PDB file of C-alpha atoms in Angstrom:
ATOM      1  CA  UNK A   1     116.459 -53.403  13.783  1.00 44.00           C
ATOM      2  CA  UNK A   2     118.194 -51.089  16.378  1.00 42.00           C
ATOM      3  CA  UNK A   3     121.321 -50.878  14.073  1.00 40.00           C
ATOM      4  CA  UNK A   4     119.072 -49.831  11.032  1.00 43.00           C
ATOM      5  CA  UNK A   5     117.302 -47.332  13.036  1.00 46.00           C
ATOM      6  CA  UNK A   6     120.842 -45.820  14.329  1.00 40.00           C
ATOM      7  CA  UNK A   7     122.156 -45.787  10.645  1.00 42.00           C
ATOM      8  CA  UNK A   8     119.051 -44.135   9.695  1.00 42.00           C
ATOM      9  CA  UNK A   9     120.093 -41.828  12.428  1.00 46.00           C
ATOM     10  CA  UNK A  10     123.794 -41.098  11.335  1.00 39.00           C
ATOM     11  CA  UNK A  11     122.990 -40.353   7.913  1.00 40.00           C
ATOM     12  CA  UNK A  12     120.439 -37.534   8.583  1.00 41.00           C
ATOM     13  CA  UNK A  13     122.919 -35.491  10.716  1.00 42.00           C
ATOM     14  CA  UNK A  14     125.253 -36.137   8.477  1.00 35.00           C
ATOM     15  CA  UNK A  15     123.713 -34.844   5.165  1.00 40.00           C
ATOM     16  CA  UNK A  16     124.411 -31.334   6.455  1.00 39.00           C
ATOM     17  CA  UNK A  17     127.223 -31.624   4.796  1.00 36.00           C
ATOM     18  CA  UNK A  18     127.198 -33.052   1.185  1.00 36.00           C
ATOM     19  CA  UNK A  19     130.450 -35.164   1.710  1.00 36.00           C
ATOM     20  CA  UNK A  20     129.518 -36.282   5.354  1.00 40.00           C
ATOM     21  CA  UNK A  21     126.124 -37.677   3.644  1.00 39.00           C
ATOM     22  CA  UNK A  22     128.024 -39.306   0.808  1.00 37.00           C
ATOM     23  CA  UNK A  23     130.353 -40.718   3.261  1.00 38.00           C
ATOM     24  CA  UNK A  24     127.522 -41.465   5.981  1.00 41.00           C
ATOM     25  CA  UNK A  25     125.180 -43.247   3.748  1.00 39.00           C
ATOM     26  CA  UNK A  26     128.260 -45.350   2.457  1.00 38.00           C
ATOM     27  CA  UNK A  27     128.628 -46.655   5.773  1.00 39.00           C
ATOM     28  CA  UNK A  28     125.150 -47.171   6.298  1.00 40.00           C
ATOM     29  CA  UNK A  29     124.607 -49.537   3.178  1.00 40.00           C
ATOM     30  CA  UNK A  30     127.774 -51.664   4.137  1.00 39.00           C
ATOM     31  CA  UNK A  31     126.232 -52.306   7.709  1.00 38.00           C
ATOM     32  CA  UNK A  32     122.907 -53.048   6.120  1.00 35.00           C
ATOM     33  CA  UNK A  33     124.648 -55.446   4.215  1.00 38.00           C
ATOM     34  CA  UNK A  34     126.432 -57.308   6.698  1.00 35.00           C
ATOM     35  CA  UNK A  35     123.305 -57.407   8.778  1.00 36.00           C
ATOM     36  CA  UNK A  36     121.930 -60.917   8.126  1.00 36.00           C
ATOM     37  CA  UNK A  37     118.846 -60.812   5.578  1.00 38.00           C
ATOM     38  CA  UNK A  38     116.111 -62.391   6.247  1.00 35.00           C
ATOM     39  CA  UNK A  39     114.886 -61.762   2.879  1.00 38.00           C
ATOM     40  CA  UNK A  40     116.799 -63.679   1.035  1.00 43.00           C
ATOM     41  CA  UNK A  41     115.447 -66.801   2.973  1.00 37.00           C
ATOM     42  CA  UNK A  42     111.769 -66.057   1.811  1.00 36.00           C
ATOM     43  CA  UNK A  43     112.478 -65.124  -1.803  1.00 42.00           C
ATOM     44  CA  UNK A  44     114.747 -67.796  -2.247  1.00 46.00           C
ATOM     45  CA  UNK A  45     113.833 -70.813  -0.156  1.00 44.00           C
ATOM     46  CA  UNK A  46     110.656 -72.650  -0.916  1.00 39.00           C
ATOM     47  CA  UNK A  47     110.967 -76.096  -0.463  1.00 40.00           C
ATOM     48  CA  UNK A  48     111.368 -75.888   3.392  1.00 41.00           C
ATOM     49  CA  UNK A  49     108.803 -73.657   4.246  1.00 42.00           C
ATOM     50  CA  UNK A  50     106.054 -74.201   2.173  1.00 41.00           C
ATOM     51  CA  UNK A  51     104.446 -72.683  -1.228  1.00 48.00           C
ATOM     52  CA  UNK A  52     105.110 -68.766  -0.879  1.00 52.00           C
ATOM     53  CA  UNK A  53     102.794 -66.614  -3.171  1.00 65.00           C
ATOM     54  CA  UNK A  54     104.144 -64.044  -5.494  1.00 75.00           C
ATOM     55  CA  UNK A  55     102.427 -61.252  -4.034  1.00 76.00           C
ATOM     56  CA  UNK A  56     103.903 -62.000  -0.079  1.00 74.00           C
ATOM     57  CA  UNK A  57     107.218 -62.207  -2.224  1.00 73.00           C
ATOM     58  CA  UNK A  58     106.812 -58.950  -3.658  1.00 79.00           C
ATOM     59  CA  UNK A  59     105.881 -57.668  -0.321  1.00 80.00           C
ATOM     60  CA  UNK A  60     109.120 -58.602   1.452  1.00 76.00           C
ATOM     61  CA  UNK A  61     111.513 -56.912  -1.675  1.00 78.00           C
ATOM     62  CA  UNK A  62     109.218 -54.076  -1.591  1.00 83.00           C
ATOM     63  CA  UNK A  63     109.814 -53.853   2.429  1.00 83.00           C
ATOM     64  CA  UNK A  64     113.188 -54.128   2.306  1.00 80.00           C
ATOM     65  CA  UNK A  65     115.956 -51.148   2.911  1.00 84.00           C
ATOM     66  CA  UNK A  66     115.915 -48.646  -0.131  1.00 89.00           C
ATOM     67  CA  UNK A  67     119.480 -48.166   0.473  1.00 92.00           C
ATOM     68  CA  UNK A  68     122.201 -50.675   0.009  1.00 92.00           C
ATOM     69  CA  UNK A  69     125.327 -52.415  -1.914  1.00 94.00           C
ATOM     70  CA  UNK A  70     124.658 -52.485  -5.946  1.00 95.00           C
ATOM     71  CA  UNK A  71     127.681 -54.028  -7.067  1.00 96.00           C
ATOM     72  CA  UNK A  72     130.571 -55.849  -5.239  1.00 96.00           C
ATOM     73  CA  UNK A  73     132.446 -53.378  -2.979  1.00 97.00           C
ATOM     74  CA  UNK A  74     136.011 -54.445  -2.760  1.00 98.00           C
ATOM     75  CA  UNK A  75     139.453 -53.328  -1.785  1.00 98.00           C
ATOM     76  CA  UNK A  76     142.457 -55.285  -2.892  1.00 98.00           C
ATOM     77  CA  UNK A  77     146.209 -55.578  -3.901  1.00 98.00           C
ATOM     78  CA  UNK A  78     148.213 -57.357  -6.290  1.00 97.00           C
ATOM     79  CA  UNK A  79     150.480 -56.950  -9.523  1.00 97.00           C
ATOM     80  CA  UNK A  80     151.056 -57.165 -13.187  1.00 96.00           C
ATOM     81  CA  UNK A  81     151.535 -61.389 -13.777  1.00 96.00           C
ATOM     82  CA  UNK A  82     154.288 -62.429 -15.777  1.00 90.00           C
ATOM     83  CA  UNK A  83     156.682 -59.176 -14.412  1.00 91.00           C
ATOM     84  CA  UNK A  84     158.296 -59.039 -11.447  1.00 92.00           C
ATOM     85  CA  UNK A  85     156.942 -56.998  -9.140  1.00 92.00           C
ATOM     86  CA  UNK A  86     157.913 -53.000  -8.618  1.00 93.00           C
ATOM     87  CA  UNK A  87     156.066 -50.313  -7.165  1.00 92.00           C
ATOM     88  CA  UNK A  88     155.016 -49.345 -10.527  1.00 90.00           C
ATOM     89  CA  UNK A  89     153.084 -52.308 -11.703  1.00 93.00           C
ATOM     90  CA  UNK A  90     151.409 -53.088  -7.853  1.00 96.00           C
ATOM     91  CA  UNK A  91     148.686 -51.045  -6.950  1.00 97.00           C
ATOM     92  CA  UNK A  92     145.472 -51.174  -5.005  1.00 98.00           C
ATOM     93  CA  UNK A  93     141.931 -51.187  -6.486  1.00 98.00           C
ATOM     94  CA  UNK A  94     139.251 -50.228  -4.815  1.00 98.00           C
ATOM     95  CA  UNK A  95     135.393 -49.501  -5.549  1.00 98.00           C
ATOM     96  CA  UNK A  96     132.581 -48.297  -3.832  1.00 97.00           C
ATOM     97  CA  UNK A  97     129.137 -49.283  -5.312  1.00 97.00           C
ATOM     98  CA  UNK A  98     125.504 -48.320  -3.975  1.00 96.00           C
ATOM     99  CA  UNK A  99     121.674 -48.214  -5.063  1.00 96.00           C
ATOM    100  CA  UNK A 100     118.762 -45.598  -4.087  1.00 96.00           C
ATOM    101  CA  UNK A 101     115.745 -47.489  -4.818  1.00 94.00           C
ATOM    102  CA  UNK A 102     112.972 -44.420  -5.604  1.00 95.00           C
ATOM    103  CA  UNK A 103     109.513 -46.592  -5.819  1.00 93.00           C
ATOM    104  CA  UNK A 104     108.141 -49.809  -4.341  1.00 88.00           C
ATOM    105  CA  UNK A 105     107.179 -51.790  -7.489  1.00 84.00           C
ATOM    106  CA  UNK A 106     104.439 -50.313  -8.471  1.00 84.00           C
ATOM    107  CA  UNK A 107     105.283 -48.974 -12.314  1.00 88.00           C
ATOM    108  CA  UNK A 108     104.209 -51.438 -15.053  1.00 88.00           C
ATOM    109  CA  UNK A 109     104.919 -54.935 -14.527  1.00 85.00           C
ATOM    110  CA  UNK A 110     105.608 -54.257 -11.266  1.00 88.00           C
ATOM    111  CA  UNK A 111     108.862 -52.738 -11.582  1.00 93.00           C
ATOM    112  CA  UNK A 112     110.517 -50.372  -9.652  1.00 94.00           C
ATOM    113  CA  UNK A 113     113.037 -46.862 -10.105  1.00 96.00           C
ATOM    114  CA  UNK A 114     116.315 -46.827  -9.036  1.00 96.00           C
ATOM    115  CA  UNK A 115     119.585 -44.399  -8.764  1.00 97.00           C
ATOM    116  CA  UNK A 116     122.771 -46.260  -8.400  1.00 97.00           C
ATOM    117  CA  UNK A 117     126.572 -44.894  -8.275  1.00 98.00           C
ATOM    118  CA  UNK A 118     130.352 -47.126  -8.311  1.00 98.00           C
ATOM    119  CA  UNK A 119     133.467 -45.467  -7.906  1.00 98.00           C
ATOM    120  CA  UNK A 120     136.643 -47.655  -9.042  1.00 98.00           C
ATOM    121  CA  UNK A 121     139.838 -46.342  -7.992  1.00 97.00           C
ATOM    122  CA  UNK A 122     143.176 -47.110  -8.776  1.00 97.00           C
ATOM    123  CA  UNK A 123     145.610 -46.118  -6.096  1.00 97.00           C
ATOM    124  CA  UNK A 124     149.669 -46.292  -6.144  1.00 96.00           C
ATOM    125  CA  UNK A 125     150.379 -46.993  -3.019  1.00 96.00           C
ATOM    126  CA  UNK A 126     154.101 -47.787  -2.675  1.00 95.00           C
ATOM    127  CA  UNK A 127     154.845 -44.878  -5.094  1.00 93.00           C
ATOM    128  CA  UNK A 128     155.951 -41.570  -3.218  1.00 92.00           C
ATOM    129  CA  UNK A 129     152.531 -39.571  -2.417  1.00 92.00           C
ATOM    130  CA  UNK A 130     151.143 -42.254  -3.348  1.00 95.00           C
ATOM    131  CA  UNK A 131     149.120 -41.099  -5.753  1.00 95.00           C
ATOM    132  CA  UNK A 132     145.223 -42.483  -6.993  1.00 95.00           C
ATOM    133  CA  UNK A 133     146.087 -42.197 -10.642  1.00 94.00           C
ATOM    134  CA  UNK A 134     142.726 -43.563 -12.092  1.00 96.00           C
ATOM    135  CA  UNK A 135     139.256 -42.644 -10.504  1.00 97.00           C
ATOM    136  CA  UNK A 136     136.641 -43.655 -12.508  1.00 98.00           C
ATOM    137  CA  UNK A 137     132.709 -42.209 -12.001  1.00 98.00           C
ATOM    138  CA  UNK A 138     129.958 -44.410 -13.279  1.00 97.00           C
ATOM    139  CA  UNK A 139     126.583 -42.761 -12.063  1.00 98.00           C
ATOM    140  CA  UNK A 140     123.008 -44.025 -13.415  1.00 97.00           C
ATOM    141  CA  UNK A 141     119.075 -44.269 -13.740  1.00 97.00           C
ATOM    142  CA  UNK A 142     117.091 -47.617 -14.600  1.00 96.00           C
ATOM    143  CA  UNK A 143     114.366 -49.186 -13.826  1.00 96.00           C
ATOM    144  CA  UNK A 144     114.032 -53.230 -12.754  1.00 95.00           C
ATOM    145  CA  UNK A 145     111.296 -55.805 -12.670  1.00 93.00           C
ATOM    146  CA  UNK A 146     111.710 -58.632 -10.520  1.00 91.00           C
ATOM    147  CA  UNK A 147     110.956 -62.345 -12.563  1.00 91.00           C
ATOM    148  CA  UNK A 148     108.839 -65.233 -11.115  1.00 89.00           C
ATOM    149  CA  UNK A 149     108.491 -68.656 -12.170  1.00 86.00           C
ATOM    150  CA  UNK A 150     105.990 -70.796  -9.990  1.00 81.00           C
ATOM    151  CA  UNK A 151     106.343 -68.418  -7.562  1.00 77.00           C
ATOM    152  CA  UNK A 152     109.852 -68.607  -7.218  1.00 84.00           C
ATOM    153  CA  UNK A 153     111.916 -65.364  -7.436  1.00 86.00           C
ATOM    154  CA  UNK A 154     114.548 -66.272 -10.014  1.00 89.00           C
ATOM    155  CA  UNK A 155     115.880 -62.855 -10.699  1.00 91.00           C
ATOM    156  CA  UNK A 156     115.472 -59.806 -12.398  1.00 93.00           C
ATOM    157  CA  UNK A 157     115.756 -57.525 -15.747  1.00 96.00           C
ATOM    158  CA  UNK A 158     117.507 -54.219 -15.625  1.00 96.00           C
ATOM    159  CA  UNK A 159     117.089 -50.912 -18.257  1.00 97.00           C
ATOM    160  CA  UNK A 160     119.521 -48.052 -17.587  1.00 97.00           C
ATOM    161  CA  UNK A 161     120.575 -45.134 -18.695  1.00 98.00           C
ATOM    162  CA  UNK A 162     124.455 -44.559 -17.626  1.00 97.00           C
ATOM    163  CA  UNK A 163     126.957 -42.284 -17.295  1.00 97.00           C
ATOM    164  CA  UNK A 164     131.050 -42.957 -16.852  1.00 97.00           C
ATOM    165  CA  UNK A 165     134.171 -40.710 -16.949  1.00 97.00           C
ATOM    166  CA  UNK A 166     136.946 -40.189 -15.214  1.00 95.00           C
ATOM    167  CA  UNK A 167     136.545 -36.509 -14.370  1.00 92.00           C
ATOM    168  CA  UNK A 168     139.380 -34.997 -15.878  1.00 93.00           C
ATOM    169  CA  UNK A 169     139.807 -32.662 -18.322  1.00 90.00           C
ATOM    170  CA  UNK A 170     142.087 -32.238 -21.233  1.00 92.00           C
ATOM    171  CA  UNK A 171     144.119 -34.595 -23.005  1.00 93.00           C
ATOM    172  CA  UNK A 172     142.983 -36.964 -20.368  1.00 94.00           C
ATOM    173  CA  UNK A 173     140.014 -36.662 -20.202  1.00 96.00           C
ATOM    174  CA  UNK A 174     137.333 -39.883 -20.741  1.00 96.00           C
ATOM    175  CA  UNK A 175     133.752 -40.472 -20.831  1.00 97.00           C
ATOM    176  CA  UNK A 176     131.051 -42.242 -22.662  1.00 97.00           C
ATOM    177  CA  UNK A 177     127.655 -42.832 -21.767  1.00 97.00           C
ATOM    178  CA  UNK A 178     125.297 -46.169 -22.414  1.00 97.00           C
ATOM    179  CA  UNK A 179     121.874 -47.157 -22.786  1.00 98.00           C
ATOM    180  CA  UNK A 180     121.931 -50.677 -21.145  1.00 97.00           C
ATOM    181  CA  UNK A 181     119.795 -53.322 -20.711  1.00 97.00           C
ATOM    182  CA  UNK A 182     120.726 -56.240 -18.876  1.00 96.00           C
ATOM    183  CA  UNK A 183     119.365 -59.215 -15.971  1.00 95.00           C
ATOM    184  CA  UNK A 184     120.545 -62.081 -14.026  1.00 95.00           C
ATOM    185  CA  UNK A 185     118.832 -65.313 -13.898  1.00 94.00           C
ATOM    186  CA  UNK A 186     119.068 -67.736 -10.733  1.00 92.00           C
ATOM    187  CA  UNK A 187     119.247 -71.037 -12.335  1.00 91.00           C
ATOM    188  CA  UNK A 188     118.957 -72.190  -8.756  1.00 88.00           C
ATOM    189  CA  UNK A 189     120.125 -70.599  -5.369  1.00 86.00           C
ATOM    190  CA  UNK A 190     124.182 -71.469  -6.205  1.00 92.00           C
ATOM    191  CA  UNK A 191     124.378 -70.960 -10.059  1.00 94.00           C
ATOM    192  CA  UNK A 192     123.480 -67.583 -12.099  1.00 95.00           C
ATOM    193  CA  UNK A 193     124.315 -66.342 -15.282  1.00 96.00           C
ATOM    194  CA  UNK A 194     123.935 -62.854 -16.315  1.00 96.00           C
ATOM    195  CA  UNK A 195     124.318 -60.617 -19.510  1.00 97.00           C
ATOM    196  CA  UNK A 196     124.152 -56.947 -20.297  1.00 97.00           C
ATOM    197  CA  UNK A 197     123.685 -55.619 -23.404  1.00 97.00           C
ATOM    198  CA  UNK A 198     124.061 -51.393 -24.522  1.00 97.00           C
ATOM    199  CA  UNK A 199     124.369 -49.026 -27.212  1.00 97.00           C
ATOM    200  CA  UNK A 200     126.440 -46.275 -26.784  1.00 96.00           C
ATOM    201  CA  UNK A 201     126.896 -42.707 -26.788  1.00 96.00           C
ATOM    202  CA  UNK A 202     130.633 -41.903 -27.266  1.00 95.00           C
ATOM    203  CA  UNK A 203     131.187 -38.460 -25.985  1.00 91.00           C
ATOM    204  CA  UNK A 204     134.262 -38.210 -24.895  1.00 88.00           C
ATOM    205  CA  UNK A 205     137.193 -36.406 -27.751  1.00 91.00           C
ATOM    206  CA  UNK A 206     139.681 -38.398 -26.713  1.00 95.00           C
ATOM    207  CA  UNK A 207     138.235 -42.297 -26.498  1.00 95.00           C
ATOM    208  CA  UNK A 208     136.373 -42.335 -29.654  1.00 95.00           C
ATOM    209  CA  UNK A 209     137.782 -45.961 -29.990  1.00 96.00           C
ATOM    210  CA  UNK A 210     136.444 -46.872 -26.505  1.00 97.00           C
ATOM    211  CA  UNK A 211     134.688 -49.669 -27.663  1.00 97.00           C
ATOM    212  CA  UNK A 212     137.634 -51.369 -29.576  1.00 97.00           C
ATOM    213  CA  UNK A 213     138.588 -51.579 -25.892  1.00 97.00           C
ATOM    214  CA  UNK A 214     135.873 -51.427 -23.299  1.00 97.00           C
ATOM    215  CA  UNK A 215     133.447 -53.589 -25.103  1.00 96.00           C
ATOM    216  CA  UNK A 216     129.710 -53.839 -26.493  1.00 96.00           C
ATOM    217  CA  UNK A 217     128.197 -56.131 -24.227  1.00 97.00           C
ATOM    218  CA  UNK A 218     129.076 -58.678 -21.606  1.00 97.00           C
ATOM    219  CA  UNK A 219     128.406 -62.175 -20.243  1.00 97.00           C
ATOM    220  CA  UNK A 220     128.930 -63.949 -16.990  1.00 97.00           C
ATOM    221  CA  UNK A 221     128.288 -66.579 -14.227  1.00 96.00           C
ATOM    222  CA  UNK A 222     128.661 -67.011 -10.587  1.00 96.00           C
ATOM    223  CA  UNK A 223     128.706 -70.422  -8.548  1.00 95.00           C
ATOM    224  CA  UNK A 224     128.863 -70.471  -4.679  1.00 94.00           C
ATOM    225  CA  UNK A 225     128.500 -73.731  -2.550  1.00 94.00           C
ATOM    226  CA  UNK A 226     124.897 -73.869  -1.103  1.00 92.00           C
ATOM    227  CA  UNK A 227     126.127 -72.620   2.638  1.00 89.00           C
ATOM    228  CA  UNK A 228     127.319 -69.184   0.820  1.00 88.00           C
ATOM    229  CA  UNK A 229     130.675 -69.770   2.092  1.00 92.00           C
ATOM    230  CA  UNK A 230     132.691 -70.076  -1.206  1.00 95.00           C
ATOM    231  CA  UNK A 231     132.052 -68.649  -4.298  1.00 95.00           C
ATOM    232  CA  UNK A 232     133.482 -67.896  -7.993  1.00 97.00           C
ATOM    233  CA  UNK A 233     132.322 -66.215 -11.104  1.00 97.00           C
ATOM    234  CA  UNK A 234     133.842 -65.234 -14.282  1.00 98.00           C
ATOM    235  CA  UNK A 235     132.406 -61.774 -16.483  1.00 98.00           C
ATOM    236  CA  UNK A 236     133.646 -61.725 -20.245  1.00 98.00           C
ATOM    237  CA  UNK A 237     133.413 -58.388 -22.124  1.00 98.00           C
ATOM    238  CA  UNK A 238     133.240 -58.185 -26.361  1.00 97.00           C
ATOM    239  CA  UNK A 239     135.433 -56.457 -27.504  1.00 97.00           C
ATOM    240  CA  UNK A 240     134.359 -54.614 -31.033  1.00 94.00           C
ATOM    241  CA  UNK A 241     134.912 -56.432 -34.164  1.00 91.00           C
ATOM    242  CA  UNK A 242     134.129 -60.332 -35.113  1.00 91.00           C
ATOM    243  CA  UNK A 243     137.223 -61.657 -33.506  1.00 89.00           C
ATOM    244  CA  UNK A 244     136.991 -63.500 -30.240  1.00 90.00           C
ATOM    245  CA  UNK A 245     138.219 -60.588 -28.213  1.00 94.00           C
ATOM    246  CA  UNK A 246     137.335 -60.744 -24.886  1.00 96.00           C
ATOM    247  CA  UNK A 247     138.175 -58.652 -21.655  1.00 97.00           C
ATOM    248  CA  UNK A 248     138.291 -61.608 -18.831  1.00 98.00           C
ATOM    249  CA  UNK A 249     137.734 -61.216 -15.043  1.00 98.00           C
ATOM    250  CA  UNK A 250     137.547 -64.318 -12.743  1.00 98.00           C
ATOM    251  CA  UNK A 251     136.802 -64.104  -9.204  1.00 98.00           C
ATOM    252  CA  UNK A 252     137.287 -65.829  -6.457  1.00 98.00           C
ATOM    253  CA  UNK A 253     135.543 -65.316  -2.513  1.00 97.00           C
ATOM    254  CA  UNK A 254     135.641 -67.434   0.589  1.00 96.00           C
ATOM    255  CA  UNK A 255     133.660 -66.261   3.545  1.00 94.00           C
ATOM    256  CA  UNK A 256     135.231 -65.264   6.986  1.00 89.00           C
ATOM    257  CA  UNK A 257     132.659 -65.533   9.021  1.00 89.00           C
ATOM    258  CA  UNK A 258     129.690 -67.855   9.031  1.00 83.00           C
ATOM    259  CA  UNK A 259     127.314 -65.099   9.636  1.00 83.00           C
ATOM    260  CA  UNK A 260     129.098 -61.920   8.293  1.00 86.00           C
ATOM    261  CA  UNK A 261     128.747 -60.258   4.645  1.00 88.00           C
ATOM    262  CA  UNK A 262     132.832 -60.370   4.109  1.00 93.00           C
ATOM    263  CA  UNK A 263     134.433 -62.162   2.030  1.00 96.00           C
ATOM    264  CA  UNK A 264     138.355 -63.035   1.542  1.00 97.00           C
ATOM    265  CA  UNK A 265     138.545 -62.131  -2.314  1.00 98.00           C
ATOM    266  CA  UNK A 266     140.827 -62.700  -5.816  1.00 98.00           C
ATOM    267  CA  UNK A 267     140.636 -61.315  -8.801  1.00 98.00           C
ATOM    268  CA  UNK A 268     142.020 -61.956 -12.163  1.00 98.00           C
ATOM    269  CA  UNK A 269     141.749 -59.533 -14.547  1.00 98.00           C
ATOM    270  CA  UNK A 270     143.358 -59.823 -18.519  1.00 98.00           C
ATOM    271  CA  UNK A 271     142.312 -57.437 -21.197  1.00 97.00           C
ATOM    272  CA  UNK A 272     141.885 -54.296 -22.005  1.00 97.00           C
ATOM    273  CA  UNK A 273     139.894 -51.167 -20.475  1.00 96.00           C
ATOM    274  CA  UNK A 274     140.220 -51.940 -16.698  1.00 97.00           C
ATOM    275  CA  UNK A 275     140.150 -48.166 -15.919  1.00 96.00           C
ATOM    276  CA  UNK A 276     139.206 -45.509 -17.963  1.00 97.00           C
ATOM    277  CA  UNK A 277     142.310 -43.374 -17.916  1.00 96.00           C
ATOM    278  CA  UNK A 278     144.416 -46.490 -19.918  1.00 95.00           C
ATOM    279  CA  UNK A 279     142.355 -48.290 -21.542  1.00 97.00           C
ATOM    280  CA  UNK A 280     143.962 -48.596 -24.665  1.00 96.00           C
ATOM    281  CA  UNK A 281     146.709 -50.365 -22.906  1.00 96.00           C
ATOM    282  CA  UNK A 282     146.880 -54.267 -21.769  1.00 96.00           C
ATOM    283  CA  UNK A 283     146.513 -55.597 -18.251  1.00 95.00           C
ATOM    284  CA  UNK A 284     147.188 -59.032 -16.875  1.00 97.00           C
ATOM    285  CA  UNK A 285     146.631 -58.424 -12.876  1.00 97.00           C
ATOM    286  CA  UNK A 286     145.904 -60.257 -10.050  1.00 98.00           C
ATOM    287  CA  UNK A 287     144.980 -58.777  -6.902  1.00 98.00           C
ATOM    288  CA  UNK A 288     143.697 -60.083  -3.191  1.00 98.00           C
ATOM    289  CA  UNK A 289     141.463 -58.742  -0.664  1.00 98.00           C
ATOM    290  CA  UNK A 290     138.504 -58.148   1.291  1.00 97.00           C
ATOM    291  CA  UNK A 291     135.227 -58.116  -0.962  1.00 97.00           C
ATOM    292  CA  UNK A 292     131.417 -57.069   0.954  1.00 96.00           C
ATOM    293  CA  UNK A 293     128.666 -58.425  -1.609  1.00 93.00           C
ATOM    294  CA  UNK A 294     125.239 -57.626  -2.278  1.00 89.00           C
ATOM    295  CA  UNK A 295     122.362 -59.667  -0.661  1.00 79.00           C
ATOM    296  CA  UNK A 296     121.438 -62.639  -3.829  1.00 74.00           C
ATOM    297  CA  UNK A 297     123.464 -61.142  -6.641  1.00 77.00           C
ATOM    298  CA  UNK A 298     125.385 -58.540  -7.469  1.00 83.00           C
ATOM    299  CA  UNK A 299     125.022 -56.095 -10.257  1.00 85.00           C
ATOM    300  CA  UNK A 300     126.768 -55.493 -13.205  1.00 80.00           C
TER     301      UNK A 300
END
């Protein structure tokens, strides 16, 4: 508990200055994360320890740290498949992902408030300057109820209201905004499938056709081996229309370190609408890196 207490600590000297607390509380979920999680154990593991009741359940996700990870926080490399590589087509993507939770769950089927904020950045690093030609901002509201089955936490249901654009103005600029409703089911501790649903609010002058590209819902599911140490999970994303269009990511993650929250990552990415700036135009990447996931699950 000492390192929570000190990250509690460094963030409230740090929130004198807005980017210091943005910064400081960044670092404070990622060493949350990596901290081992005892919660996990008791909301997962029944079999072992006994019957657990759905109330002492409740009690240990409503004890837990308000801050941490929301969706996978990565950093990798790669290049365009298929091409041979130039400092053109190679970049590094990165993306930064965290959750406020705002109540214990108290609200109606005891659910719980939430703010949440991922930043995915594309950065050209072997250009000169190297510029980050694609930041994408994807800030959010929503509210989740945890779901029990004979007392056994098996996941949860997500509504949200989101935001994302790319913050530029212009002929280049993007946004769109979504009313989402999603959840992630634990068939058991190494297999989940997920889905996320929205209907959206197309803002933004110059991606009117944003969903031809980006999507109107996706589906997915994760394996890992029951140690946690390897993993893999692959996300599809509809494309518009009645043609089986899909935007494909699969993942791959092998843990470093027995103990530690890190992961050794790939990703495969083939479609359209990876980042907001060109999303009318086709990718087929893949990239390698270091990946720091979300206790359970992450979000999507």
């Amino acid at each position: 508990m000492r390192i929570i207490t000190y990250c509690k600590e460094m963030l409230i000297g740090l929130q004198r200055s807005s980017l210091r607390g943005f910064i400081g509380a960044i670092l404070m979920g990622w060493l949350i994360a990596v901290w081992p999680s005892t919660i996990e154990a008791q909301i997962v593991t029944t079999r072992e320890e006994g019957k657990i009741s759905v109330d002492s359940i409740r009690k240990a996700m409503d004890d837990a740290p308000y801050f941490g990870l929301y969706k996978d926080n990565y950093f990798i490399f790669g290049t365009t498949i298929g091409q041979r590589p130039t400092k053109e087509n190679s970049n590094v993507k990165f993306q930064i992902s965290v959750a406020q939770r705002l109540t214990k769950s108290i609200l109606p089927g005891h659910s719980y408030l939430f703010l949440f904020y991922t930043q995915k950045v594309f950065w050209n690093i072997l250009e000169n300057s190297m510029p980050m030609t694609d930041l994408n901002f994807n800030p959010g509201i929503g509210v989740a109820r945890p779901l029990f089955v004979k007392d056994r936490y098996i996941g949860k249901v997500v509504g949200m209201v989101e935001h994302e654009s790319n913050g530029r103005d212009g002929l280049e600029s993007r946004s769109w905004n979504k009313i989402s409703l999603g959840g992630s089911i634990m068939i058991d501790p190494t297999f989940i499938v997920h889905g996320k649903f929205w209907i959206p609010i197309v803002d933004g002058e110059n991606n009117k056709d944003i969903l031809d590209y980006c999507g109107i819902y996706q589906v997915g599911t994760s394996f890992s081996t029951p140690n946690k140490r390897f993993g893999a999970s692959v996300i599809l994303t509809k494309r518009k229309g009645w043609q089986l269009n899909y935007n494909t990511i699969v993942e791959l993650n092998y843990r470093l370190f027995p103990r530690d929250n890190q992961y050794l990552f790939l990703q495969y990415y083939n479609g359209y609408g990876e980042g907001l700036l060109a999303y009318k135009e086709f990718h087929s990447t893949v990239r390698i890196g270091i990946v720091i996931k979300p206790p359970l699950f992450s979000d999507y």
